[in-house]
PDB file of C-alpha atoms in Angstrom:
ATOM      1  CA  GLU A   1     148.168  14.858  79.197  1.00  0.00           C
ATOM      2  CA  ALA A   2     150.819  15.538  76.539  1.00  0.00           C
ATOM      3  CA  LEU A   3     149.349  12.833  74.309  1.00  0.00           C
ATOM      4  CA  ARG A   4     145.843  14.239  74.769  1.00  0.00           C
ATOM      5  CA  GLU A   5     147.076  17.710  73.760  1.00  0.00           C
ATOM      6  CA  ARG A   6     148.906  16.338  70.715  1.00  0.00           C
ATOM      7  CA  LEU A   7     145.865  14.365  69.576  1.00  0.00           C
ATOM      8  CA  GLY A   8     143.716  17.462  70.096  1.00  0.00           C
ATOM      9  CA  ARG A   9     146.017  19.492  67.825  1.00  0.00           C
ATOM     10  CA  ILE A  10     146.013  16.727  65.201  1.00  0.00           C
ATOM     11  CA  GLU A  11     142.222  16.615  65.247  1.00  0.00           C
ATOM     12  CA  ALA A  12     141.930  20.410  65.042  1.00  0.00           C
ATOM     13  CA  GLU A  13     144.213  20.430  61.990  1.00  0.00           C
ATOM     14  CA  ALA A  14     142.206  17.611  60.401  1.00  0.00           C
ATOM     15  CA  VAL A  15     138.946  19.499  60.972  1.00  0.00           C
ATOM     16  CA  ALA A  16     140.365  22.715  59.490  1.00  0.00           C
ATOM     17  CA  LEU A  17     141.656  20.886  56.406  1.00  0.00           C
ATOM     18  CA  ALA A  18     138.331  19.059  56.011  1.00  0.00           C
ATOM     19  CA  VAL A  19     136.453  22.377  56.098  1.00  0.00           C
ATOM     20  CA  LEU A  20     138.666  23.827  53.358  1.00  0.00           C
ATOM     21  CA  ARG A  21     138.313  20.723  51.197  1.00  0.00           C
ATOM     22  CA  GLU A  22     134.560  20.545  51.733  1.00  0.00           C
ATOM     23  CA  ARG A  23     134.299  24.110  50.485  1.00  0.00           C
ATOM     24  CA  GLU A  24     136.526  23.399  47.464  1.00  0.00           C
ATOM     25  CA  LEU A  25     135.050  20.154  46.173  1.00  0.00           C
ATOM     26  CA  PRO A  26     131.556  21.525  45.390  1.00  0.00           C
ATOM     27  CA  ARG A  27     133.248  24.350  43.444  1.00  0.00           C
ATOM     28  CA  VAL A  28     135.233  21.768  41.459  1.00  0.00           C
ATOM     29  CA  LEU A  29     132.104  19.721  40.763  1.00  0.00           C
ATOM     30  CA  ASP A  30     130.244  22.835  39.590  1.00  0.00           C
ATOM     31  CA  ARG A  31     133.061  23.810  37.227  1.00  0.00           C
ATOM     32  CA  LEU A  32     133.298  20.294  35.830  1.00  0.00           C
ATOM     33  CA  ALA A  33     129.523  20.253  35.315  1.00  0.00           C
ATOM     34  CA  ASP A  34     129.888  23.499  33.341  1.00  0.00           C
ATOM     35  CA  HIS A  35     132.077  21.452  30.992  1.00  0.00           C
ATOM     36  CA  GLY A  36     129.677  18.511  30.822  1.00  0.00           C
ATOM     37  CA  VAL A  37     131.665  16.293  33.202  1.00  0.00           C
ATOM     38  CA  ARG A  38     129.771  14.325  35.876  1.00  0.00           C
ATOM     39  CA  PRO A  39     132.377  12.583  38.014  1.00  0.00           C
ATOM     40  CA  VAL A  40     131.739   9.906  40.589  1.00  0.00           C
ATOM     41  CA  ILE A  41     133.775  10.513  43.737  1.00  0.00           C
ATOM     42  CA  ILE A  42     135.549   7.318  44.770  1.00  0.00           C
ATOM     43  CA  LYS A  43     137.729   6.036  47.590  1.00  0.00           C
ATOM     44  CA  GLY A  44     138.575   8.129  50.655  1.00  0.00           C
ATOM     45  CA  ALA A  45     136.799  11.414  49.945  1.00  0.00           C
ATOM     46  CA  ALA A  46     133.520   9.634  49.216  1.00  0.00           C
ATOM     47  CA  LEU A  47     133.817   7.275  52.177  1.00  0.00           C
ATOM     48  CA  ALA A  48     134.574  10.187  54.497  1.00  0.00           C
ATOM     49  CA  HIS A  49     131.111  11.578  53.721  1.00  0.00           C
ATOM     50  CA  THR A  50     129.135   8.354  53.457  1.00  0.00           C
ATOM     51  CA  ASP A  51     130.604   5.966  56.040  1.00  0.00           C
ATOM     52  CA  TYR A  52     132.166   8.090  58.780  1.00  0.00           C
ATOM     53  CA  ALA A  53     130.503  10.041  61.594  1.00  0.00           C
ATOM     54  CA  ALA A  54     132.590  13.092  60.620  1.00  0.00           C
ATOM     55  CA  SER A  55     134.564  13.553  57.418  1.00  0.00           C
ATOM     56  CA  HIS A  56     137.805  14.548  59.175  1.00  0.00           C
ATOM     57  CA  LEU A  57     137.940  11.067  60.737  1.00  0.00           C
ATOM     58  CA  ARG A  58     138.807   9.565  57.323  1.00  0.00           C
ATOM     59  CA  PRO A  59     142.100  11.184  56.347  1.00  0.00           C
ATOM     60  CA  SER A  60     142.998  11.508  52.688  1.00  0.00           C
ATOM     61  CA  SER A  61     145.506  13.491  50.735  1.00  0.00           C
ATOM     62  CA  ASP A  62     143.467  13.814  47.552  1.00  0.00           C
ATOM     63  CA  VAL A  63     140.061  13.514  45.935  1.00  0.00           C
ATOM     64  CA  ASP A  64     139.611  10.738  43.401  1.00  0.00           C
ATOM     65  CA  LEU A  65     137.172  11.564  40.610  1.00  0.00           C
ATOM     66  CA  PHE A  66     136.124   8.823  38.179  1.00  0.00           C
ATOM     67  CA  ILE A  67     134.980  10.223  34.826  1.00  0.00           C
ATOM     68  CA  ASP A  68     133.930   9.093  31.392  1.00  0.00           C
ATOM     69  CA  ALA A  69     137.149   8.818  29.352  1.00  0.00           C
ATOM     70  CA  ASP A  70     135.535  10.839  26.560  1.00  0.00           C
ATOM     71  CA  ARG A  71     135.312  13.843  28.911  1.00  0.00           C
ATOM     72  CA  LEU A  72     138.975  13.905  29.977  1.00  0.00           C
ATOM     73  CA  ASP A  73     139.904  17.030  28.010  1.00  0.00           C
ATOM     74  CA  ASP A  74     136.842  18.821  29.387  1.00  0.00           C
ATOM     75  CA  ALA A  75     137.753  17.851  32.959  1.00  0.00           C
ATOM     76  CA  CYS A  76     141.331  19.042  32.503  1.00  0.00           C
ATOM     77  CA  ARG A  77     140.171  22.342  31.044  1.00  0.00           C
ATOM     78  CA  GLY A  78     137.753  22.909  33.932  1.00  0.00           C
ATOM     79  CA  LEU A  79     140.394  22.265  36.593  1.00  0.00           C
ATOM     80  CA  GLU A  80     142.944  24.457  34.830  1.00  0.00           C
ATOM     81  CA  GLU A  81     140.410  27.311  34.675  1.00  0.00           C
ATOM     82  CA  MET A  82     140.206  27.087  38.482  1.00  0.00           C
ATOM     83  CA  GLY A  83     143.953  27.480  38.867  1.00  0.00           C
ATOM     84  CA  TYR A  84     144.810  23.805  39.220  1.00  0.00           C
ATOM     85  CA  ARG A  85     148.110  22.703  37.715  1.00  0.00           C
ATOM     86  CA  ARG A  86     148.718  19.293  36.265  1.00  0.00           C
ATOM     87  CA  ALA A  87     151.252  17.277  38.227  1.00  0.00           C
ATOM     88  CA  HIS A  88     154.241  15.989  36.327  1.00  0.00           C
ATOM     89  CA  LEU A  89     153.288  12.333  36.128  1.00  0.00           C
ATOM     90  CA  VAL A  90     153.313   9.964  33.222  1.00  0.00           C
ATOM     91  CA  ALA A  91     149.744   9.491  32.003  1.00  0.00           C
ATOM     92  CA  GLY A  92     148.182   7.445  29.260  1.00  0.00           C
ATOM     93  CA  HIS A  93     145.425   4.973  28.632  1.00  0.00           C
ATOM     94  CA  LEU A  94     147.697   1.959  29.190  1.00  0.00           C
ATOM     95  CA  ILE A  95     150.424   3.296  31.487  1.00  0.00           C
ATOM     96  CA  MET A  96     148.596   5.524  33.976  1.00  0.00           C
ATOM     97  CA  PRO A  97     144.838   5.924  33.443  1.00  0.00           C
ATOM     98  CA  GLN A  98     144.638   9.038  35.582  1.00  0.00           C
ATOM     99  CA  VAL A  99     145.913  12.589  35.742  1.00  0.00           C
ATOM    100  CA  SER A 100     146.565  14.537  38.897  1.00  0.00           C
ATOM    101  CA  TYR A 101     145.883  18.242  39.416  1.00  0.00           C
ATOM    102  CA  GLU A 102     147.048  20.363  42.350  1.00  0.00           C
ATOM    103  CA  ARG A 103     146.211  23.773  43.772  1.00  0.00           C
ATOM    104  CA  THR A 104     147.400  25.359  46.994  1.00  0.00           C
ATOM    105  CA  GLU A 105     144.767  27.512  48.645  1.00  0.00           C
ATOM    106  CA  VAL A 106     146.756  28.504  51.716  1.00  0.00           C
ATOM    107  CA  PRO A 107     150.036  27.093  53.039  1.00  0.00           C
ATOM    108  CA  GLY A 108     149.329  23.605  54.315  1.00  0.00           C
ATOM    109  CA  ALA A 109     146.056  23.277  52.395  1.00  0.00           C
ATOM    110  CA  GLN A 110     146.858  21.680  49.106  1.00  0.00           C
ATOM    111  CA  HIS A 111     143.951  20.442  46.993  1.00  0.00           C
ATOM    112  CA  ILE A 112     144.758  17.423  44.836  1.00  0.00           C
ATOM    113  CA  CYS A 113     142.289  15.979  42.345  1.00  0.00           C
ATOM    114  CA  ASP A 114     143.136  12.653  40.761  1.00  0.00           C
ATOM    115  CA  VAL A 115     141.016  12.255  37.640  1.00  0.00           C
ATOM    116  CA  HIS A 116     140.569   8.574  36.732  1.00  0.00           C
ATOM    117  CA  TRP A 117     139.056   7.111  33.584  1.00  0.00           C
ATOM    118  CA  LYS A 118     139.897   3.521  34.542  1.00  0.00           C
ATOM    119  CA  LEU A 119     139.883   1.951  37.966  1.00  0.00           C
ATOM    120  CA  ALA A 120     143.530   0.879  38.238  1.00  0.00           C
ATOM    121  CA  ARG A 121     146.882   0.910  36.469  1.00  0.00           C
ATOM    122  CA  PRO A 122     147.357  -2.845  36.025  1.00  0.00           C
ATOM    123  CA  GLN A 123     145.378  -3.832  32.958  1.00  0.00           C
ATOM    124  CA  ALA A 124     144.046  -6.910  34.744  1.00  0.00           C
ATOM    125  CA  PHE A 125     142.058  -4.581  37.032  1.00  0.00           C
ATOM    126  CA  ALA A 126     141.504  -1.539  34.821  1.00  0.00           C
ATOM    127  CA  GLN A 127     137.975  -2.496  33.758  1.00  0.00           C
ATOM    128  CA  ALA A 128     136.846  -4.150  37.012  1.00  0.00           C
ATOM    129  CA  VAL A 129     134.259  -1.367  37.250  1.00  0.00           C
ATOM    130  CA  THR A 130     133.534   1.068  34.441  1.00  0.00           C
ATOM    131  CA  TYR A 131     132.425   4.676  34.631  1.00  0.00           C
ATOM    132  CA  ASP A 132     129.023   3.758  33.211  1.00  0.00           C
ATOM    133  CA  GLU A 133     128.506   1.121  35.913  1.00  0.00           C
ATOM    134  CA  LEU A 134     129.581   3.505  38.676  1.00  0.00           C
ATOM    135  CA  SER A 135     127.531   6.383  37.324  1.00  0.00           C
ATOM    136  CA  GLU A 136     124.377   4.307  36.925  1.00  0.00           C
ATOM    137  CA  GLU A 137     124.370   3.308  40.608  1.00  0.00           C
ATOM    138  CA  ALA A 138     126.054   6.397  42.091  1.00  0.00           C
ATOM    139  CA  VAL A 139     124.618   7.712  45.338  1.00  0.00           C
ATOM    140  CA  PRO A 140     124.200  11.381  46.262  1.00  0.00           C
ATOM    141  CA  ILE A 141     126.558  12.925  48.807  1.00  0.00           C
ATOM    142  CA  PRO A 142     124.443  15.840  50.078  1.00  0.00           C
ATOM    143  CA  SER A 143     127.156  17.190  52.395  1.00  0.00           C
ATOM    144  CA  LEU A 144     129.236  18.018  49.312  1.00  0.00           C
ATOM    145  CA  GLY A 145     126.493  19.754  47.355  1.00  0.00           C
ATOM    146  CA  PRO A 146     123.886  18.827  44.769  1.00  0.00           C
ATOM    147  CA  ARG A 147     126.373  17.616  42.146  1.00  0.00           C
ATOM    148  CA  ALA A 148     128.290  15.277  44.462  1.00  0.00           C
ATOM    149  CA  ARG A 149     127.866  11.586  43.742  1.00  0.00           C
ATOM    150  CA  GLY A 150     129.794   8.692  45.206  1.00  0.00           C
ATOM    151  CA  ALA A 151     130.149   5.035  44.426  1.00  0.00           C
ATOM    152  CA  SER A 152     127.357   2.823  45.751  1.00  0.00           C
ATOM    153  CA  GLY A 153     128.192   0.644  48.743  1.00  0.00           C
ATOM    154  CA  VAL A 154     128.783  -2.424  46.568  1.00  0.00           C
ATOM    155  CA  HIS A 155     130.972  -0.501  44.137  1.00  0.00           C
ATOM    156  CA  ALA A 156     132.889   1.162  46.987  1.00  0.00           C
ATOM    157  CA  LEU A 157     133.709  -2.298  48.348  1.00  0.00           C
ATOM    158  CA  VAL A 158     134.818  -3.540  44.915  1.00  0.00           C
ATOM    159  CA  ILE A 159     136.982  -0.432  44.459  1.00  0.00           C
ATOM    160  CA  ALA A 160     138.558  -0.895  47.893  1.00  0.00           C
ATOM    161  CA  CYS A 161     139.380  -4.533  47.162  1.00  0.00           C
ATOM    162  CA  VAL A 162     140.795  -3.792  43.710  1.00  0.00           C
ATOM    163  CA  HIS A 163     142.812  -0.837  45.024  1.00  0.00           C
ATOM    164  CA  ARG A 164     144.373  -2.941  47.760  1.00  0.00           C
ATOM    165  CA  VAL A 165     145.262  -5.863  45.480  1.00  0.00           C
ATOM    166  CA  ALA A 166     146.320  -3.807  42.444  1.00  0.00           C
ATOM    167  CA  HIS A 167     148.400  -1.195  44.248  1.00  0.00           C
ATOM    168  CA  HIS A 168     149.084  -2.018  47.898  1.00  0.00           C
ATOM    169  CA  SER A 169     149.204  -5.800  48.366  1.00  0.00           C
ATOM    170  CA  ASP A 170     152.397  -5.721  50.452  1.00  0.00           C
ATOM    171  CA  GLU A 171     151.420  -2.683  52.498  1.00  0.00           C
ATOM    172  CA  VAL A 172     149.361  -3.203  55.611  1.00  0.00           C
ATOM    173  CA  ARG A 173     147.419  -0.049  56.432  1.00  0.00           C
ATOM    174  CA  LEU A 174     144.102  -0.158  58.229  1.00  0.00           C
ATOM    175  CA  ILE A 175     142.764   2.642  56.060  1.00  0.00           C
ATOM    176  CA  TRP A 176     142.807   0.263  53.060  1.00  0.00           C
ATOM    177  CA  LEU A 177     141.300  -2.642  54.932  1.00  0.00           C
TER     178      LEU A 177
END
């Protein structure tokens, strides 16, 4: 009974967080569109809405947005206008081809957007899939609004494989398998 109650609380928290994030992401996509940025949602946030019966069943701590590298400044400006703050991480086209932005809506509900312009940090994997390839075959994610697009099934599988090998080869977590 104690385990059932604990799991019930965990699920209730996951549902509440999913609701907040599902309200926030369409706002982010609208603001980015105002700046001419059309991201493709990749990894966990996309899979939660395309491959799971309910989005809260696929936990994630952030939203990964893959953009055209030429639109990076526009994406950053759009997020900053919404009150997002850039995380203090090293970024650069060769070192870290992504920037991370954070905003806390309410205590315990932090929104994190990782903006990628290459697929992975290691150069051997960075161009495994390009923005143009992802964008051309992106699929709509209606539950996240009219601007939401995710990686196609084939691209999602490629991204999952590259992510596991490039970043987590020694870590065994079912969520990445």
